[in-house]
């Protein structure tokens, strides 16, 4: 996965944060979770999956190798 | 007294951790300041998470969802879950890399080299310190103010309070006063940072993160059980006049406010204490767990608190005049659970969240003073490692003392907590500087100054109008919005434009600098 793909998916994901369709939705999912909260709980879970895929397929190996070459202390 | 003993036991454990971490201390300044860059994935996640989550994550999130409804989760938590991980991945790893390669310990050292200017470091140092200090004040005052009601009634002879005008006993009678409680918290944080350095803070943060995540979940389970279960608790909110509207966002917040909150979490990119934590990582791979788990950890802490907040709206109804929404969590625990053990555990959880931020902030101020001021002025070779550590300890002692005295003086000021929010805006306003420094080869020193100056001016102007200027009659204490957005959105826009325009108008940085900092 290239960094450009990561940036594009990130911005799409950021747009999906703005769930205006849930603005006045007061229904309860699973009988207890307000819809607007349930959506964002799912959003948090998917964010975790997204970042897992990013660390797996778009890891900055070059930066890591560059740092390890340094003198440090 | 069970509640009190749990709190004392928890604080004693923290001191024990400080002593234990001291046994692993290697005696070098690199070990004291950045744990010899040896921290692995789990400790990095727990220390960064503990540092980022303040007492607001538990008490404030419950209070805010009680007043503003479930939208608070999207506003603050899910934005943070996405943005924090993005900053850690995009900026944190790159800063870790340059820190490891060139041996940096502070942000100012990095910016000085990156922009080839010692003066930039001297300009940034006071700005960063001034933005951290109110953040510290909020922690110390919040700890003191939390301990007093938690221990109310336990020491009526030592800490008596006059009866209320109506003759009823004062609800805080016998509680440990904020000056004493805040002082004890300062001393304990000082103890484990003084002896353990950043290793002490990392270990303590890990323990504290486990405590505040665990207690939140336990409190959630106990409260929901006593409200008749998850379904019954939420259905009661839907059936109540006060609670029902809090199940949605209409009338609670504007769409632009909800959108523009995305800029607030960018502040983590410029927190000097987080910069120092990033440098502790053993390898870039240590960041993986932090990047992936952050949105999930935020969810684990915030979802129970937000639900307790809206359940409180249904269960308690509107608060009486003078009652603070910050008391909602304590009241739900007190009225529904009746367990001194749970009260003590929740108390320990709140203190854990507060102290896990304080320690890193105290530590980073000591590190910055030693490396950015003393070493810079007199030369690093002039001091032995042992002397550097004692200079840092001395400054930490001074900062803790000064913070405590300021906290005592300002504890009843109405605007201290607003100041904390404005600190986030200030750090976020400087985010374009750090972002450009790692991604944009064309950014220049004048561009960096323009970014800092424009942030200071925009921040100062908005801060003046929100906090210092006399407000027209009828204007309350509601959150300040500019064109319907959070002020931080305007500050970032101005600082970004200034940085870009001035950089493009000034001479390119040298090839040597680009080769030095770009892979």
XYZ file of N, CA and C in Angstrom, chain A residues 6 10 13-15 17-20 22-28 30-37 39-56 58-73, chain B residues 30 34 37 70 73-74 78-79 81-83 85-86 89 93-94 96-98 100-103 105 230-231 234-235 244-245 247-250 253-255 258-259 282-285 287-288 291-292 295-296 299 303 306-307 310 516-519:
348
model
N -2.854 5.556 1.490
C -3.151 5.776 2.915
C -3.777 7.157 3.119
N -7.465 7.842 4.389
C -7.573 8.626 5.625
C -8.590 9.765 5.461
N -12.072 8.493 5.227
C -12.469 8.087 6.576
C -12.820 9.309 7.439
N -12.027 10.369 7.271
C -12.294 11.596 8.046
C -13.645 12.198 7.647
N -13.972 12.129 6.347
C -15.274 12.662 5.888
C -16.418 11.839 6.504
N -16.594 10.660 9.248
C -16.808 11.017 10.659
C -18.030 11.918 10.809
N -18.297 12.695 9.741
C -19.341 13.717 9.845
C -20.704 13.103 9.523
N -21.214 12.314 10.427
C -22.459 11.563 10.187
C -23.691 12.422 10.454
N -23.936 13.358 9.528
C -25.091 14.260 9.709
C -26.408 13.488 9.730
N -27.110 11.004 11.359
C -27.424 10.577 12.730
C -27.721 11.754 13.655
N -27.778 12.963 13.069
C -27.824 14.157 13.912
C -28.983 14.135 14.908
N -30.128 13.744 14.418
C -31.281 13.741 15.335
C -31.867 12.335 15.489
N -31.013 11.370 15.258
C -31.459 9.977 15.395
C -31.305 9.550 16.861
N -32.436 9.362 17.527
C -32.375 9.006 18.953
C -32.699 7.541 19.204
N -32.729 6.761 18.133
C -33.066 5.340 18.336
C -31.915 4.622 19.050
N -32.270 3.513 19.683
C -31.270 2.764 20.458
C -30.895 1.495 19.704
N -29.232 -2.145 19.546
C -29.113 -3.251 20.512
C -29.910 -2.952 21.778
N -30.817 -2.007 21.658
C -31.691 -1.690 22.780
C -31.107 -0.742 23.807
N -29.810 -0.398 23.691
C -29.228 0.484 24.727
C -28.257 1.530 24.186
N -27.761 1.327 22.956
C -26.711 2.227 22.459
C -27.320 3.254 21.503
N -27.336 4.553 21.868
C -27.899 5.562 20.971
C -27.214 5.512 19.604
N -27.994 5.708 18.536
C -27.477 5.502 17.173
C -26.201 6.303 16.896
N -26.206 7.587 17.328
C -25.040 8.445 17.065
C -23.802 7.941 17.784
N -23.993 7.346 18.934
C -22.861 6.799 19.688
C -22.426 5.470 19.073
N -22.675 4.517 16.025
C -21.943 4.769 14.781
C -20.475 5.081 15.080
N -20.255 5.904 16.079
C -18.874 6.313 16.372
C -18.088 5.237 17.120
N -18.774 4.350 17.814
C -18.084 3.189 18.397
C -17.570 2.303 17.253
N -18.464 2.080 16.266
C -18.043 1.295 15.086
C -16.905 2.013 14.365
N -17.003 3.337 14.297
C -15.959 4.155 13.650
C -14.609 3.945 14.346
N -14.632 3.916 15.683
C -13.381 3.713 16.441
C -12.803 2.331 16.150
N -13.676 1.332 16.097
C -13.206 -0.034 15.818
C -12.579 -0.114 14.426
N -13.255 0.522 13.453
C -12.725 0.491 12.083
C -11.424 1.305 11.998
N -11.349 2.378 12.796
C -10.093 3.157 12.826
C -8.940 2.264 13.280
N -9.199 1.435 14.293
C -8.166 0.502 14.766
C -7.747 -0.450 13.656
N -8.736 -0.960 12.903
C -8.429 -1.890 11.790
C -7.648 -1.154 10.694
N -8.101 0.076 10.398
C -7.412 0.882 9.379
C -5.936 1.079 9.750
N -5.687 1.437 10.998
C -4.296 1.686 11.402
C -3.493 0.383 11.452
N -4.193 -0.719 11.725
C -3.491 -2.014 11.684
C -3.013 -2.288 10.255
N -3.898 -2.052 9.282
C -3.540 -2.301 7.873
C -2.417 -1.355 7.431
N -2.505 -0.103 7.925
C -1.456 0.860 7.561
C -0.099 0.401 8.112
N -0.063 -0.023 9.375
C 1.227 -0.437 9.959
C 1.736 -1.726 9.305
N 0.808 -2.515 8.752
C 1.216 -3.776 8.128
C 1.680 -3.577 6.680
N 1.945 -0.327 4.955
C 2.551 0.952 4.548
C 3.580 1.401 5.586
N 4.284 0.452 6.142
C 5.240 0.780 7.208
C 6.444 1.535 6.639
N 6.907 2.585 7.319
C 8.036 3.373 6.784
C 9.390 2.684 7.032
N 9.644 1.615 6.294
C 10.885 0.851 6.495
C 12.130 1.716 6.274
N 12.021 2.617 5.272
C 13.193 3.439 4.951
C 13.558 4.347 6.131
N 12.544 4.922 6.759
C 12.790 5.802 7.910
C 13.417 5.005 9.046
N 12.895 3.822 9.245
C 13.388 2.956 10.319
C 14.872 2.610 10.092
N 15.192 2.232 8.856
C 16.581 1.858 8.544
C 17.498 3.064 8.675
N 17.015 4.215 8.232
C 17.790 5.464 8.309
C 18.115 5.799 9.777
N 17.125 5.617 10.637
C 17.342 5.926 12.059
C 18.356 4.971 12.681
N 18.268 3.719 12.319
C 19.152 2.720 12.936
C 20.608 2.939 12.523
N 20.828 3.623 11.396
C 22.202 3.894 10.956
C 22.855 4.991 11.798
N 22.035 5.771 12.514
C 22.546 6.922 13.252
C 23.413 6.511 14.416
N 24.098 7.521 14.939
C 25.015 7.241 16.042
C 24.281 7.109 17.370
N 23.129 7.859 17.532
C 22.447 7.871 18.826
C 23.396 8.323 19.890
N 23.271 7.737 21.090
C 24.275 8.063 22.108
C 24.845 6.786 22.697
N 21.084 9.986 29.577
C 20.197 9.410 28.552
C 19.193 8.458 29.193
N 15.507 9.787 28.694
C 14.778 9.052 27.644
C 14.890 7.533 27.804
N 16.465 5.056 25.477
C 15.736 4.689 24.236
C 15.497 3.175 24.192
N -24.765 12.500 23.647
C -23.884 11.463 23.108
C -22.932 11.971 22.026
N -18.981 12.014 22.240
C -18.055 10.931 21.876
C -17.453 11.198 20.487
N -18.308 11.536 19.535
C -17.799 11.824 18.190
C -16.942 13.077 18.186
N -13.843 9.953 19.108
C -13.535 9.261 17.850
C -12.644 10.117 16.954
N -12.755 11.452 17.040
C -11.803 12.308 16.319
C -10.391 12.047 16.851
N -9.253 9.404 18.332
C -8.785 8.077 17.962
C -8.156 8.075 16.575
N -8.773 8.808 15.659
C -8.242 8.858 14.294
C -7.004 9.758 14.218
N -7.125 10.959 14.779
C -6.067 11.970 14.622
C -4.810 11.640 15.434
N -3.595 8.733 16.295
C -2.840 7.677 15.617
C -2.162 8.229 14.363
N -2.870 9.118 13.649
C -2.281 9.710 12.439
C -1.022 10.501 12.790
N 1.802 8.148 13.780
C 2.353 7.418 12.631
C 3.135 8.354 11.705
N 6.894 8.871 14.412
C 7.954 7.944 13.982
C 9.116 8.717 13.351
N 8.800 9.745 12.576
C 9.867 10.536 11.948
C 10.689 11.274 13.010
N 11.014 10.352 16.147
C 11.789 9.319 16.840
C 13.063 9.017 16.047
N 12.906 8.932 14.721
C 14.042 8.579 13.865
C 15.150 9.640 13.935
N 14.771 10.920 13.813
C 15.828 11.952 13.882
C 16.390 12.028 15.299
N 16.768 9.551 17.381
C 17.702 8.430 17.571
C 18.997 8.675 16.799
N 18.835 9.146 15.569
C 20.013 9.329 14.715
C 20.950 10.422 15.252
N 20.359 11.502 15.766
C 21.201 12.629 16.184
C 21.236 12.838 17.700
N 20.612 11.953 18.442
C 20.729 12.001 19.903
C 19.945 13.101 20.591
N 17.064 15.027 22.784
C 16.255 14.698 23.954
C 15.055 15.643 24.100
N -28.455 -2.598 30.947
C -28.140 -1.621 29.892
C -29.408 -1.072 29.234
N -30.326 -1.997 28.862
C -31.536 -1.566 28.155
C -32.392 -0.663 29.023
N -30.903 2.896 29.415
C -31.032 3.785 28.249
C -32.496 4.107 27.948
N -33.386 3.141 28.171
C -34.812 3.408 27.934
C -35.338 4.470 28.903
N -33.921 12.737 27.065
C -34.204 12.266 25.706
C -33.438 13.025 24.629
N -33.393 14.363 24.753
C -32.715 15.131 23.698
C -31.208 14.867 23.683
N -29.880 12.027 23.639
C -29.594 10.819 22.852
C -29.221 11.173 21.406
N -29.493 12.427 21.018
C -29.109 12.891 19.686
C -28.184 14.099 19.808
N -27.958 14.794 18.666
C -27.058 15.950 18.697
C -27.783 17.263 18.401
N -29.026 17.162 17.890
C -29.787 18.372 17.531
C -29.958 19.251 18.771
N -25.111 20.692 19.829
C -23.881 21.218 19.229
C -24.158 21.488 17.751
N -23.339 22.388 17.169
C -23.559 22.682 15.748
C -22.714 21.744 14.888
N -23.106 21.627 13.620
C -22.377 20.727 12.708
C -20.950 21.218 12.459
N -18.819 20.411 15.445
C -18.518 18.973 15.439
C -17.374 18.683 14.453
N -17.434 19.339 13.295
C -16.415 19.113 12.267
C -15.073 19.709 12.681
N 12.260 1.910 21.724
C 13.423 1.072 21.392
C 13.640 1.045 19.880
N 12.553 0.953 19.127
C 12.656 0.937 17.667
C 11.379 1.533 17.100
N 11.382 1.759 15.790
C 10.169 2.291 15.166
C 9.006 1.316 15.359
N 9.344 0.027 15.394
C 8.286 -0.986 15.537
C 7.543 -0.849 16.871
N 6.212 1.616 17.899
C 5.065 2.500 17.691
C 3.830 1.751 17.184
N 4.051 0.566 16.598
C 2.936 -0.109 15.922
C 1.732 -0.299 16.838
N -0.094 2.998 17.608
C -0.880 3.512 16.475
C -2.188 2.724 16.324
N -2.105 1.410 16.465
C -3.295 0.566 16.252
C -4.254 0.645 17.443
N -7.157 4.226 19.062
C -8.613 4.441 18.929
C -9.411 3.481 19.802
N -8.891 2.268 19.972
C -9.614 1.264 20.766
C -9.533 1.590 22.260
N -11.810 4.359 23.039
C -13.182 3.840 23.075
C -13.467 3.156 24.425
N -16.495 5.283 26.102
C -17.882 4.800 25.922
C -18.586 4.612 27.278
N -19.383 8.132 28.683
C -20.444 8.851 27.957
C -21.803 8.246 28.287
N -21.870 6.928 28.355
C -23.157 6.295 28.700
C -23.575 6.648 30.127
N -25.091 10.150 30.036
C -26.485 10.315 29.556
C -27.466 9.590 30.485
N 20.387 16.112 5.685
C 20.484 15.669 7.079
C 19.152 15.148 7.620
N 18.053 15.773 7.188
C 16.764 15.451 7.827
C 15.780 14.660 6.962
N 16.082 14.479 5.693
C 15.133 13.750 4.849
C 15.767 12.467 4.328
N 14.981 11.391 4.435
C 15.500 10.067 4.043
C 15.677 10.010 2.533
